[in-house]
């Protein structure tokens, strides 16, 4: 089964890259962009076929490696 | 005094760090990241600057999970000394040996220049050779040195006198101008600037030498 992990900086943590993208969009003439947050998408191909077990496994991966939970949050999608 | 310098693929300050420790009188072993055990009798582990594993995923994240890092964490938990410089500081926050995190510089640019640091505490084996409040000139060279800590952690670090070094002119957006912090037992120091690049007259400055002299002398006494 496949899993897709989204890793984002937590709300309240200033995202300097997102801010730079927002400024660049403004200078291209895209008005009305009030905020930009930049994150990562990580796709995993898993041998596990049980959704609950797969989710538990991916959650463990996020806590140990894929996200730095001091500054980042993550969400998991299974497909 | 015996020190181990850990070498990851992408480390590039490992040999400079070795030279700085040897100059101060330490015996130094270079230890490859795939080793699972530190050599016997190591007093201090030094984690060098560079771009371990190409900074993939997050700076220091892959290195922090390499085989040798389990031994480094165990060494620290036994009360051993650990010094992490630049990428080494990032590795230490990723292992959890030091709190907080290092994010992309606020100005988004890689910065590489000399920087004035203020010695905020002399109560550590690394900073005992400086004077309280002394300003020292140590180079910085990093892209992700923006130290991040929430208000509670920042208050705790300050309350426990664990902010070792601050920038006189903050180059990267670090909270509280923090350039280096100590662990609770004061034996683990993480810092973004490079004292090993200011440890020989040929470097153009020697303000970093006292850090190595100090920790080697303190540990020779212990």
mmCIF file of N, CA and C in Angstrom, chain A:
data_model
loop_
_atom_site.group_PDB
_atom_site.id
_atom_site.type_symbol
_atom_site.label_atom_id
_atom_site.label_comp_id
_atom_site.label_asym_id
_atom_site.label_seq_id
_atom_site.Cartn_x
_atom_site.Cartn_y
_atom_site.Cartn_z
ATOM 1 N N UNK A 1 0.843 -1.191 0.000
ATOM 2 C CA UNK A 1 0.000 0.000 0.000
ATOM 3 C C UNK A 1 0.874 1.236 0.000
ATOM 4 N N UNK A 2 0.312 2.322 -0.506
ATOM 5 C CA UNK A 2 1.103 3.550 -0.620
ATOM 6 C C UNK A 2 0.703 4.531 0.476
ATOM 7 N N UNK A 3 1.672 5.264 0.936
ATOM 8 C CA UNK A 3 1.382 6.304 1.928
ATOM 9 C C UNK A 3 2.012 7.603 1.439
ATOM 10 N N UNK A 4 1.309 8.685 1.716
ATOM 11 C CA UNK A 4 1.846 10.005 1.371
ATOM 12 C C UNK A 4 1.877 10.815 2.665
ATOM 13 N N UNK A 5 3.061 11.323 2.977
ATOM 14 C CA UNK A 5 3.240 12.100 4.214
ATOM 15 C C UNK A 5 3.455 13.565 3.833
ATOM 16 N N UNK A 6 2.678 14.425 4.429
ATOM 17 C CA UNK A 6 2.888 15.875 4.258
ATOM 18 C C UNK A 6 3.562 16.393 5.515
ATOM 19 N N UNK A 7 4.692 17.057 5.344
ATOM 20 C CA UNK A 7 5.398 17.637 6.495
ATOM 21 C C UNK A 7 5.376 19.150 6.323
ATOM 22 N N UNK A 8 4.874 19.848 7.332
ATOM 23 C CA UNK A 8 4.786 21.315 7.278
ATOM 24 C C UNK A 8 5.373 21.894 8.554
ATOM 25 N N UNK A 9 5.899 23.114 8.458
ATOM 26 C CA UNK A 9 6.284 23.805 9.690
ATOM 27 C C UNK A 9 5.020 24.041 10.497
ATOM 28 N N UNK A 10 5.137 23.917 11.810
ATOM 29 C CA UNK A 10 3.974 24.127 12.671
ATOM 30 C C UNK A 10 3.474 25.566 12.557
ATOM 31 N N UNK A 11 2.195 25.738 12.794
ATOM 32 C CA UNK A 11 1.663 27.094 12.853
ATOM 33 C C UNK A 11 2.410 27.861 13.929
ATOM 34 N N UNK A 12 2.737 29.082 13.636
ATOM 35 C CA UNK A 12 3.447 29.884 14.634
ATOM 36 C C UNK A 12 4.951 29.866 14.418
ATOM 37 N N UNK A 13 5.456 28.851 13.666
ATOM 38 C CA UNK A 13 6.887 28.856 13.339
ATOM 39 C C UNK A 13 7.036 29.643 12.035
ATOM 40 N N UNK A 14 7.807 30.712 12.066
ATOM 41 C CA UNK A 14 7.979 31.551 10.877
ATOM 42 C C UNK A 14 8.642 30.745 9.766
ATOM 43 N N UNK A 15 8.078 30.802 8.572
ATOM 44 C CA UNK A 15 8.602 30.048 7.435
ATOM 45 C C UNK A 15 9.259 31.031 6.464
ATOM 46 N N UNK A 16 10.573 31.241 6.592
ATOM 47 C CA UNK A 16 11.212 32.255 5.747
ATOM 48 C C UNK A 16 11.134 31.932 4.257
ATOM 49 N N UNK A 17 11.128 30.624 3.918
ATOM 50 C CA UNK A 17 11.033 30.264 2.492
ATOM 51 C C UNK A 17 9.645 30.583 1.948
ATOM 52 N N UNK A 18 8.632 30.287 2.730
ATOM 53 C CA UNK A 18 7.267 30.616 2.321
ATOM 54 C C UNK A 18 7.110 32.113 2.124
ATOM 55 N N UNK A 19 7.717 32.884 3.022
ATOM 56 C CA UNK A 19 7.650 34.347 2.923
ATOM 57 C C UNK A 19 8.317 34.835 1.639
ATOM 58 N N UNK A 20 9.465 34.214 1.303
ATOM 59 C CA UNK A 20 10.172 34.616 0.086
ATOM 60 C C UNK A 20 9.323 34.310 -1.145
ATOM 61 N N UNK A 21 8.638 33.162 -1.123
ATOM 62 C CA UNK A 21 7.768 32.792 -2.251
ATOM 63 C C UNK A 21 6.610 33.791 -2.352
ATOM 64 N N UNK A 22 6.059 34.184 -1.194
ATOM 65 C CA UNK A 22 4.951 35.144 -1.182
ATOM 66 C C UNK A 22 5.388 36.476 -1.823
ATOM 67 N N UNK A 23 6.592 36.934 -1.446
ATOM 68 C CA UNK A 23 7.095 38.191 -2.018
ATOM 69 C C UNK A 23 7.279 38.065 -3.528
ATOM 70 N N UNK A 24 7.805 36.894 -3.969
ATOM 71 C CA UNK A 24 8.047 36.693 -5.401
ATOM 72 C C UNK A 24 6.726 36.673 -6.161
ATOM 73 N N UNK A 25 5.697 36.049 -5.562
ATOM 74 C CA UNK A 25 4.378 36.032 -6.220
ATOM 75 C C UNK A 25 3.850 37.459 -6.359
ATOM 76 N N UNK A 26 4.049 38.249 -5.292
ATOM 77 C CA UNK A 26 3.599 39.647 -5.322
ATOM 78 C C UNK A 26 4.288 40.412 -6.441
ATOM 79 N N UNK A 27 5.603 40.151 -6.612
ATOM 80 C CA UNK A 27 6.322 40.915 -7.631
ATOM 81 C C UNK A 27 5.961 40.439 -9.039
ATOM 82 N N UNK A 28 5.369 39.236 -9.164
ATOM 83 C CA UNK A 28 4.873 38.774 -10.466
ATOM 84 C C UNK A 28 3.468 39.309 -10.761
ATOM 85 N N UNK A 29 2.918 40.027 -9.798
ATOM 86 C CA UNK A 29 1.608 40.624 -10.019
ATOM 87 C C UNK A 29 0.447 39.810 -9.463
ATOM 88 N N UNK A 30 0.753 38.718 -8.748
ATOM 89 C CA UNK A 30 -0.333 37.964 -8.112
ATOM 90 C C UNK A 30 -0.712 38.654 -6.808
ATOM 91 N N UNK A 31 -1.763 39.445 -6.857
ATOM 92 C CA UNK A 31 -2.178 40.170 -5.660
ATOM 93 C C UNK A 31 -3.017 39.262 -4.782
ATOM 94 N N UNK A 32 -3.122 39.649 -3.539
ATOM 95 C CA UNK A 32 -4.068 38.981 -2.650
ATOM 96 C C UNK A 32 -3.580 37.644 -2.111
ATOM 97 N N UNK A 33 -2.286 37.372 -2.196
ATOM 98 C CA UNK A 33 -1.763 36.165 -1.540
ATOM 99 C C UNK A 33 -1.347 36.572 -0.131
ATOM 100 N N UNK A 34 -2.160 36.194 0.842
ATOM 101 C CA UNK A 34 -1.918 36.672 2.206
ATOM 102 C C UNK A 34 -0.871 35.846 2.932
ATOM 103 N N UNK A 35 -0.701 34.614 2.517
ATOM 104 C CA UNK A 35 0.293 33.796 3.213
ATOM 105 C C UNK A 35 0.719 32.631 2.346
ATOM 106 N N UNK A 36 1.979 32.217 2.469
ATOM 107 C CA UNK A 36 2.479 31.027 1.775
ATOM 108 C C UNK A 36 3.260 30.202 2.794
ATOM 109 N N UNK A 37 2.967 28.929 2.863
ATOM 110 C CA UNK A 37 3.738 28.010 3.697
ATOM 111 C C UNK A 37 4.286 26.934 2.775
ATOM 112 N N UNK A 38 5.560 26.624 2.943
ATOM 113 C CA UNK A 38 6.178 25.619 2.090
ATOM 114 C C UNK A 38 6.475 24.381 2.927
ATOM 115 N N UNK A 39 6.168 23.211 2.376
ATOM 116 C CA UNK A 39 6.440 21.980 3.123
ATOM 117 C C UNK A 39 7.020 20.918 2.213
ATOM 118 N N UNK A 40 6.923 19.668 2.653
ATOM 119 C CA UNK A 40 7.473 18.545 1.889
ATOM 120 C C UNK A 40 6.405 17.488 1.747
ATOM 121 N N UNK A 41 6.473 16.755 0.634
ATOM 122 C CA UNK A 41 5.633 15.573 0.455
ATOM 123 C C UNK A 41 6.571 14.378 0.306
ATOM 124 N N UNK A 42 6.320 13.344 1.085
ATOM 125 C CA UNK A 42 7.147 12.136 1.021
ATOM 126 C C UNK A 42 6.230 10.962 0.683
ATOM 127 N N UNK A 43 6.528 10.260 -0.413
ATOM 128 C CA UNK A 43 5.700 9.112 -0.814
ATOM 129 C C UNK A 43 6.408 7.820 -0.443
ATOM 130 N N UNK A 44 5.657 6.926 0.164
ATOM 131 C CA UNK A 44 6.232 5.658 0.617
ATOM 132 C C UNK A 44 5.480 4.506 -0.039
ATOM 133 N N UNK A 45 6.225 3.508 -0.474
ATOM 134 C CA UNK A 45 5.649 2.280 -1.011
ATOM 135 C C UNK A 45 5.825 1.212 0.048
ATOM 136 N N UNK A 46 4.743 0.740 0.630
ATOM 137 C CA UNK A 46 4.848 -0.152 1.786
ATOM 138 C C UNK A 46 4.431 -1.576 1.429
ATOM 139 N N UNK A 47 5.094 -2.545 2.053
ATOM 140 C CA UNK A 47 4.714 -3.946 1.870
ATOM 141 C C UNK A 47 3.429 -4.243 2.654
ATOM 142 N N UNK A 48 3.209 -3.501 3.713
ATOM 143 C CA UNK A 48 2.043 -3.718 4.581
ATOM 144 C C UNK A 48 0.733 -3.517 3.797
ATOM 145 N N UNK A 49 -0.253 -4.387 4.030
ATOM 146 C CA UNK A 49 -1.529 -4.255 3.316
ATOM 147 C C UNK A 49 -2.666 -3.844 4.244
ATOM 148 N N UNK A 50 -2.438 -3.903 5.554
ATOM 149 C CA UNK A 50 -3.475 -3.519 6.507
ATOM 150 C C UNK A 50 -3.351 -2.020 6.807
ATOM 151 N N UNK A 51 -4.425 -1.278 6.583
ATOM 152 C CA UNK A 51 -4.364 0.191 6.679
ATOM 153 C C UNK A 51 -3.987 0.652 8.085
ATOM 154 N N UNK A 52 -4.575 0.024 9.099
ATOM 155 C CA UNK A 52 -4.304 0.470 10.472
ATOM 156 C C UNK A 52 -2.843 0.239 10.833
ATOM 157 N N UNK A 53 -2.335 -0.946 10.449
ATOM 158 C CA UNK A 53 -0.934 -1.239 10.759
ATOM 159 C C UNK A 53 -0.001 -0.317 9.969
ATOM 160 N N UNK A 54 -0.372 -0.067 8.694
ATOM 161 C CA UNK A 54 0.455 0.816 7.859
ATOM 162 C C UNK A 54 0.500 2.215 8.466
ATOM 163 N N UNK A 55 -0.643 2.689 8.913
ATOM 164 C CA UNK A 55 -0.665 4.040 9.466
ATOM 165 C C UNK A 55 0.195 4.126 10.734
ATOM 166 N N UNK A 56 0.090 3.090 11.575
ATOM 167 C CA UNK A 56 0.894 3.075 12.808
ATOM 168 C C UNK A 56 2.388 3.086 12.471
ATOM 169 N N UNK A 57 2.726 2.299 11.438
ATOM 170 C CA UNK A 57 4.126 2.208 11.016
ATOM 171 C C UNK A 57 4.627 3.570 10.502
ATOM 172 N N UNK A 58 3.823 4.214 9.674
ATOM 173 C CA UNK A 58 4.242 5.495 9.087
ATOM 174 C C UNK A 58 4.303 6.578 10.176
ATOM 175 N N UNK A 59 3.368 6.510 11.115
ATOM 176 C CA UNK A 59 3.397 7.478 12.222
ATOM 177 C C UNK A 59 4.724 7.363 12.999
ATOM 178 N N UNK A 60 5.141 6.128 13.230
ATOM 179 C CA UNK A 60 6.402 5.877 13.925
ATOM 180 C C UNK A 60 7.584 6.445 13.110
ATOM 181 N N UNK A 61 7.524 6.260 11.788
ATOM 182 C CA UNK A 61 8.577 6.801 10.902
ATOM 183 C C UNK A 61 8.618 8.321 10.984
ATOM 184 N N UNK A 62 7.434 8.939 11.040
ATOM 185 C CA UNK A 62 7.365 10.402 11.114
ATOM 186 C C UNK A 62 7.984 10.886 12.419
ATOM 187 N N UNK A 63 7.631 10.220 13.520
ATOM 188 C CA UNK A 63 8.129 10.653 14.826
ATOM 189 C C UNK A 63 9.645 10.489 14.928
ATOM 190 N N UNK A 64 10.158 9.414 14.290
ATOM 191 C CA UNK A 64 11.589 9.119 14.451
ATOM 192 C C UNK A 64 12.468 9.790 13.412
ATOM 193 N N UNK A 65 11.943 10.073 12.229
ATOM 194 C CA UNK A 65 12.820 10.576 11.172
ATOM 195 C C UNK A 65 12.183 11.588 10.227
ATOM 196 N N UNK A 66 10.992 11.262 9.709
ATOM 197 C CA UNK A 66 10.497 12.045 8.565
ATOM 198 C C UNK A 66 10.166 13.485 8.939
ATOM 199 N N UNK A 67 9.738 13.718 10.189
ATOM 200 C CA UNK A 67 9.452 15.089 10.631
ATOM 201 C C UNK A 67 10.289 15.396 11.860
ATOM 202 N N UNK A 68 10.642 16.645 12.033
ATOM 203 C CA UNK A 68 11.241 17.085 13.300
ATOM 204 C C UNK A 68 10.112 17.729 14.078
ATOM 205 N N UNK A 69 9.549 16.988 15.022
ATOM 206 C CA UNK A 69 8.314 17.435 15.665
ATOM 207 C C UNK A 69 8.527 18.629 16.597
ATOM 208 N N UNK A 70 9.775 19.068 16.751
ATOM 209 C CA UNK A 70 10.015 20.318 17.482
ATOM 210 C C UNK A 70 9.440 21.489 16.676
ATOM 211 N N UNK A 71 9.583 21.426 15.353
ATOM 212 C CA UNK A 71 9.159 22.554 14.518
ATOM 213 C C UNK A 71 8.159 22.163 13.431
ATOM 214 N N UNK A 72 7.993 20.846 13.202
ATOM 215 C CA UNK A 72 7.157 20.421 12.075
ATOM 216 C C UNK A 72 5.988 19.561 12.534
ATOM 217 N N UNK A 73 4.886 19.652 11.779
ATOM 218 C CA UNK A 73 3.769 18.738 11.983
ATOM 219 C C UNK A 73 3.642 17.899 10.710
ATOM 220 N N UNK A 74 2.900 16.787 10.817
ATOM 221 C CA UNK A 74 2.763 15.930 9.638
ATOM 222 C C UNK A 74 1.355 15.383 9.551
ATOM 223 N N UNK A 75 0.952 15.053 8.331
ATOM 224 C CA UNK A 75 -0.300 14.321 8.135
ATOM 225 C C UNK A 75 0.006 13.135 7.228
ATOM 226 N N UNK A 76 -0.779 12.075 7.401
ATOM 227 C CA UNK A 76 -0.546 10.835 6.653
ATOM 228 C C UNK A 76 -1.796 10.514 5.834
ATOM 229 N N UNK A 77 -1.595 10.225 4.557
ATOM 230 C CA UNK A 77 -2.689 9.761 3.676
ATOM 231 C C UNK A 77 -2.321 8.366 3.200
ATOM 232 N N UNK A 78 -3.258 7.447 3.266
ATOM 233 C CA UNK A 78 -2.981 6.090 2.764
ATOM 234 C C UNK A 78 -3.804 5.849 1.506
ATOM 235 N N UNK A 79 -3.229 5.109 0.570
ATOM 236 C CA UNK A 79 -3.980 4.804 -0.658
ATOM 237 C C UNK A 79 -3.597 3.419 -1.159
#
